[in-house]
Every structure is written in C-alpha cells, then in structure tokens.
mmCIF file of N, CA and C in Angstrom:
data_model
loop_
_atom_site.group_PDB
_atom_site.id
_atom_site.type_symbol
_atom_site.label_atom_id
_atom_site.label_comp_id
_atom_site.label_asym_id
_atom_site.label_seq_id
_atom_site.Cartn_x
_atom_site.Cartn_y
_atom_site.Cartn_z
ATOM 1 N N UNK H 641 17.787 -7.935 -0.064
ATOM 2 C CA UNK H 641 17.147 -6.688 -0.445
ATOM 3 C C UNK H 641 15.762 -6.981 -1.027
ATOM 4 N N UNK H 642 14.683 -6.172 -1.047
ATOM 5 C CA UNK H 642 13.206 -6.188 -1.080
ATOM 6 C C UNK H 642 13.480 -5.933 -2.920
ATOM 7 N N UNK H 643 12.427 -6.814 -3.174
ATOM 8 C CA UNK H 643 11.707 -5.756 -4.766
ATOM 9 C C UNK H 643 10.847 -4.854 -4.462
ATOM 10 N N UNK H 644 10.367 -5.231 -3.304
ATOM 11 C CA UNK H 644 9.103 -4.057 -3.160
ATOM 12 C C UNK H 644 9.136 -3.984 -1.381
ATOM 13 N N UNK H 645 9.494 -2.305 -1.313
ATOM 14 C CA UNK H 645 9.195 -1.846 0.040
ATOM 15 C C UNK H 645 8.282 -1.340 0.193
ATOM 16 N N UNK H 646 7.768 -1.454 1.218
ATOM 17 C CA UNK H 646 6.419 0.366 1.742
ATOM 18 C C UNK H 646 6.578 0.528 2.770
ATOM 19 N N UNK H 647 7.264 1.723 3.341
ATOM 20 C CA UNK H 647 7.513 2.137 4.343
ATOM 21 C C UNK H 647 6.648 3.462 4.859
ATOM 22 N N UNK H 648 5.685 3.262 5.711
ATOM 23 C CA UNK H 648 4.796 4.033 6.733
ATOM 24 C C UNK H 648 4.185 4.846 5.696
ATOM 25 N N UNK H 649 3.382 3.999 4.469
ATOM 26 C CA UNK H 649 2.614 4.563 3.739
ATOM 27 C C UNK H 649 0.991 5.243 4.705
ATOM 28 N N UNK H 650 0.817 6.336 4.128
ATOM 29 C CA UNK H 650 -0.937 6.748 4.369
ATOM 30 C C UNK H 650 -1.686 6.966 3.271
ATOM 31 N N UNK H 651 -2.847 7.171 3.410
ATOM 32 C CA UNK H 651 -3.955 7.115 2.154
ATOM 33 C C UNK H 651 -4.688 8.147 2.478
ATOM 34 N N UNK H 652 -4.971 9.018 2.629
ATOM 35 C CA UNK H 652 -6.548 9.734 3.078
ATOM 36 C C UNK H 652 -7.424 10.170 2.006
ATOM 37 N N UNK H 653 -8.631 10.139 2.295
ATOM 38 C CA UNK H 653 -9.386 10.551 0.800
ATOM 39 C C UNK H 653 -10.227 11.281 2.264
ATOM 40 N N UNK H 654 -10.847 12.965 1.735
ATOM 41 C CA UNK H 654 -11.556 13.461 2.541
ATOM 42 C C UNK H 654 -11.245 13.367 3.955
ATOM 43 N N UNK H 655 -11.815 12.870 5.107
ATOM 44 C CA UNK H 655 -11.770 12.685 6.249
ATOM 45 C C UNK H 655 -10.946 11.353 6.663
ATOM 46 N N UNK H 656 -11.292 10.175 5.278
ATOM 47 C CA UNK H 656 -11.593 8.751 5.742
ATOM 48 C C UNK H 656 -9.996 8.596 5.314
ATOM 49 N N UNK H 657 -9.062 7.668 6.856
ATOM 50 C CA UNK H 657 -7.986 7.042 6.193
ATOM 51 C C UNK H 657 -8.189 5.506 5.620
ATOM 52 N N UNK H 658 -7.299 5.951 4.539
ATOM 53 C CA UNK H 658 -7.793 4.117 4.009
ATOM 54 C C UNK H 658 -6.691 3.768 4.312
ATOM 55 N N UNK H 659 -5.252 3.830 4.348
ATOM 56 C CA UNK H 659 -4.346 3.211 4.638
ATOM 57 C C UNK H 659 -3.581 3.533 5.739
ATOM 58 N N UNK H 660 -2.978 3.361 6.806
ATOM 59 C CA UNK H 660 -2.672 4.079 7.713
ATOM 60 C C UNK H 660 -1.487 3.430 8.219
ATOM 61 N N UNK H 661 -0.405 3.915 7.778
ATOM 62 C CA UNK H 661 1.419 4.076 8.577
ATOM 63 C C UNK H 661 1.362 2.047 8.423
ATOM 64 N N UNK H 662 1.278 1.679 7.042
ATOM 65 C CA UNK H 662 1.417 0.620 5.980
ATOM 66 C C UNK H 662 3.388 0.313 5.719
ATOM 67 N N UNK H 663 3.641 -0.855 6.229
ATOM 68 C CA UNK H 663 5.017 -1.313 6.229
ATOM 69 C C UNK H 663 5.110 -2.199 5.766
ATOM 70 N N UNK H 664 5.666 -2.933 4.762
ATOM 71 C CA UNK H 664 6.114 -4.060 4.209
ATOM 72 C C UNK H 664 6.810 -4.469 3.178
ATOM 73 N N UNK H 665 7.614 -5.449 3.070
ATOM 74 C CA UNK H 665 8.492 -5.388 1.676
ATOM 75 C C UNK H 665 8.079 -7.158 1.682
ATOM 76 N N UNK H 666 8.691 -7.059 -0.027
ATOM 77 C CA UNK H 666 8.048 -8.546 -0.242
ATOM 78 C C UNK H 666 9.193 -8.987 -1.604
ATOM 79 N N UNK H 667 9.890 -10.015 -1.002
ATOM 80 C CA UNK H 667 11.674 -10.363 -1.476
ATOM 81 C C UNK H 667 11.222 -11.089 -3.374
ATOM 82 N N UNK H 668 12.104 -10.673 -3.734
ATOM 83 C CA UNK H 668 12.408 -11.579 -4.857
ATOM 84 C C UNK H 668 11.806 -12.754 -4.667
ATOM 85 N N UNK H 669 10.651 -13.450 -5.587
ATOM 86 C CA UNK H 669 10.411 -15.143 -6.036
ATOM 87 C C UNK H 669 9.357 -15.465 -4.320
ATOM 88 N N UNK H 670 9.090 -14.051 -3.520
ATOM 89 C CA UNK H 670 8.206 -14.086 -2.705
ATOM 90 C C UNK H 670 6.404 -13.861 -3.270
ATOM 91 N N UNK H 671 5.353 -14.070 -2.794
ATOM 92 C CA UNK H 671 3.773 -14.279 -2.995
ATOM 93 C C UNK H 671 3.282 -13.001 -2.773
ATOM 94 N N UNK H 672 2.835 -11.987 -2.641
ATOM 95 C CA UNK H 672 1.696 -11.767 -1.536
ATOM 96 C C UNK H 672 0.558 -11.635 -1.881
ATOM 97 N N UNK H 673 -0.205 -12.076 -1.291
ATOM 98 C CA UNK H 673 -2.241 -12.159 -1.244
ATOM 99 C C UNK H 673 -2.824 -10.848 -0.757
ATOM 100 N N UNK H 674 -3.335 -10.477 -1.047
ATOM 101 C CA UNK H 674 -4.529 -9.458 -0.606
ATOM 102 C C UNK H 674 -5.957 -9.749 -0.537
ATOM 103 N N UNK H 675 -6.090 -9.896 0.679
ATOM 104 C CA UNK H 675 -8.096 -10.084 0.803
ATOM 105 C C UNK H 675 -8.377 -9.563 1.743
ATOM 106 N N UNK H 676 -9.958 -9.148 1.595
ATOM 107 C CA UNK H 676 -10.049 -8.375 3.302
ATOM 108 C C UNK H 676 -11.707 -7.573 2.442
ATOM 109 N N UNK H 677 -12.180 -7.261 2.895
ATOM 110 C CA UNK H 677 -13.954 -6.824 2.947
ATOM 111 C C UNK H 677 -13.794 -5.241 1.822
ATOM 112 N N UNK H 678 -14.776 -5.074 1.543
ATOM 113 C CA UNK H 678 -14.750 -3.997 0.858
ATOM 114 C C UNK H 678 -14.796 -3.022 1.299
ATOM 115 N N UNK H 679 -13.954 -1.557 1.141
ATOM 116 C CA UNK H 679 -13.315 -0.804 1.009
ATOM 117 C C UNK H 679 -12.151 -0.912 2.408
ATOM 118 N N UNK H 680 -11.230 -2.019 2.071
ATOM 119 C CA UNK H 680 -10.464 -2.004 3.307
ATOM 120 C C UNK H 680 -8.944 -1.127 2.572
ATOM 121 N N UNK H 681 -9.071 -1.162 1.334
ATOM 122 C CA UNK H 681 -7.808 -0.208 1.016
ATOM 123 C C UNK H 681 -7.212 -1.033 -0.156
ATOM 124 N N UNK H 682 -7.520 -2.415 -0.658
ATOM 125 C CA UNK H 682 -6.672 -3.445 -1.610
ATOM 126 C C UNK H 682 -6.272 -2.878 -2.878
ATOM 127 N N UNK H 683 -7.367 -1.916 -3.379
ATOM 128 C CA UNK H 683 -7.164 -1.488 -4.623
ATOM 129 C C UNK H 683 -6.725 -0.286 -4.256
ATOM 130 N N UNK H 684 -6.698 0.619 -3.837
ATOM 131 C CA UNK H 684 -5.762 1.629 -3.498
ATOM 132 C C UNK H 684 -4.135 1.353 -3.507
ATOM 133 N N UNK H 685 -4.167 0.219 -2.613
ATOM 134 C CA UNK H 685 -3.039 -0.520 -2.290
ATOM 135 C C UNK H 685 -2.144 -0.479 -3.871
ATOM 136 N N UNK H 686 -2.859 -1.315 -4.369
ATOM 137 C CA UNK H 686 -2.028 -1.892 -5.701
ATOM 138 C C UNK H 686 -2.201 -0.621 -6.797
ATOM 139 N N UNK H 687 -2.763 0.223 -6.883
ATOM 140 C CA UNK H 687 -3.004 1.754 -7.184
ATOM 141 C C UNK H 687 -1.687 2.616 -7.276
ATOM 142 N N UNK H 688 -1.303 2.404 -5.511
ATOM 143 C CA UNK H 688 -0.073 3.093 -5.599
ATOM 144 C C UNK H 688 1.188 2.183 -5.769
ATOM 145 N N UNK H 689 1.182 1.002 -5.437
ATOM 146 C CA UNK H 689 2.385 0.376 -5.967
ATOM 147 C C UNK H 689 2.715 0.635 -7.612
ATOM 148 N N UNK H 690 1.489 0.516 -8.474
ATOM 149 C CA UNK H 690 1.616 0.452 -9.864
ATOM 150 C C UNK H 690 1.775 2.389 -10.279
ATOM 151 N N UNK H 691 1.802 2.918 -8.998
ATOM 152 C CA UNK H 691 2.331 4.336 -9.668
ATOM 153 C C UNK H 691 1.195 5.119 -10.419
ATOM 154 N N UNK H 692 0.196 4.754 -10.440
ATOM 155 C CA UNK H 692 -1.052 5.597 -10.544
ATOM 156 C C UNK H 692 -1.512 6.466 -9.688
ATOM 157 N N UNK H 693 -1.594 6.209 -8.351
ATOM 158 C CA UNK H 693 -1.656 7.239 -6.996
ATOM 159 C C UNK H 693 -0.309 7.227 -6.252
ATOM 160 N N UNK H 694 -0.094 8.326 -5.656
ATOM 161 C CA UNK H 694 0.756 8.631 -4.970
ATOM 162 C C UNK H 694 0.039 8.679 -3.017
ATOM 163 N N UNK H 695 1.117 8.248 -2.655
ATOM 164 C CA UNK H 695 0.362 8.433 -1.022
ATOM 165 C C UNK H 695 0.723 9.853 -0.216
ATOM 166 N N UNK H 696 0.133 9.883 0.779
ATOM 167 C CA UNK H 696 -0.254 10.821 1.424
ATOM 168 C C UNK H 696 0.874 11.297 2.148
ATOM 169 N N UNK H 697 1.402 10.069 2.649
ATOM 170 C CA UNK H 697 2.927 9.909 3.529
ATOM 171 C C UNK H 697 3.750 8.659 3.620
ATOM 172 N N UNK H 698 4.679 8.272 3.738
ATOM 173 C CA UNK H 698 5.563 7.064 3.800
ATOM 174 C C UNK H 698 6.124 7.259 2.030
ATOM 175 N N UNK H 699 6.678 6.207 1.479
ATOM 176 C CA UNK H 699 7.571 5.901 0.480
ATOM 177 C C UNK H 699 7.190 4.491 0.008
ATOM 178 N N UNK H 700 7.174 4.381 -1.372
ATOM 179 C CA UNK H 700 7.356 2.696 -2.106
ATOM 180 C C UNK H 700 7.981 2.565 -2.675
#
C-alpha cells in the first residue's frame, strides 16, 4: 500500500493547465525528486500534497 497516492490529479489556473491527469504513489521508506524548468507545476505539486491547494480533478 502507497503513503502517498495521486490519482488523475489536474491544476488549472485561468486558461493555463499546470498539472494535467498526474498519477503516482510513492511506498513507504521510498525517495521522490522533483526537478524540471520553471513553472512546470513542482510547487503546486507539493502545494497540494501538503493540503494547502486543492486540485481541480483526480484525488491525493
């Protein structure tokens, strides 16, 4: 079983999607990295995991 799922999360702000139909779970005593260019969605990302934003569509 996952500590952390995201199942077919979306993001939209205005027009622009920042996150789009986002899947992944990441197991107990598992890593994950985030990198990628600016405004690709990272801090959004960890935004809504930590329950500060809510998404648009999908579940965490």
């Amino acid at each position: 079983m996952a500590s952390l799922e995201l199942k077919n999360v979306v993001k939209r702000y205005k027009s622009q999607t920042v996150l789009d139909n986002l899947s992944l779970s990441v197991a107990d005593g598992e890593t994950l990295v985030l990198f990628g260019p600016s405004g690709a969605g990272k801090t959004v990302l960890l935004r809504m995991i930590a329950g500060v934003i809510d998404p648009d569509e999908g579940k965490i």
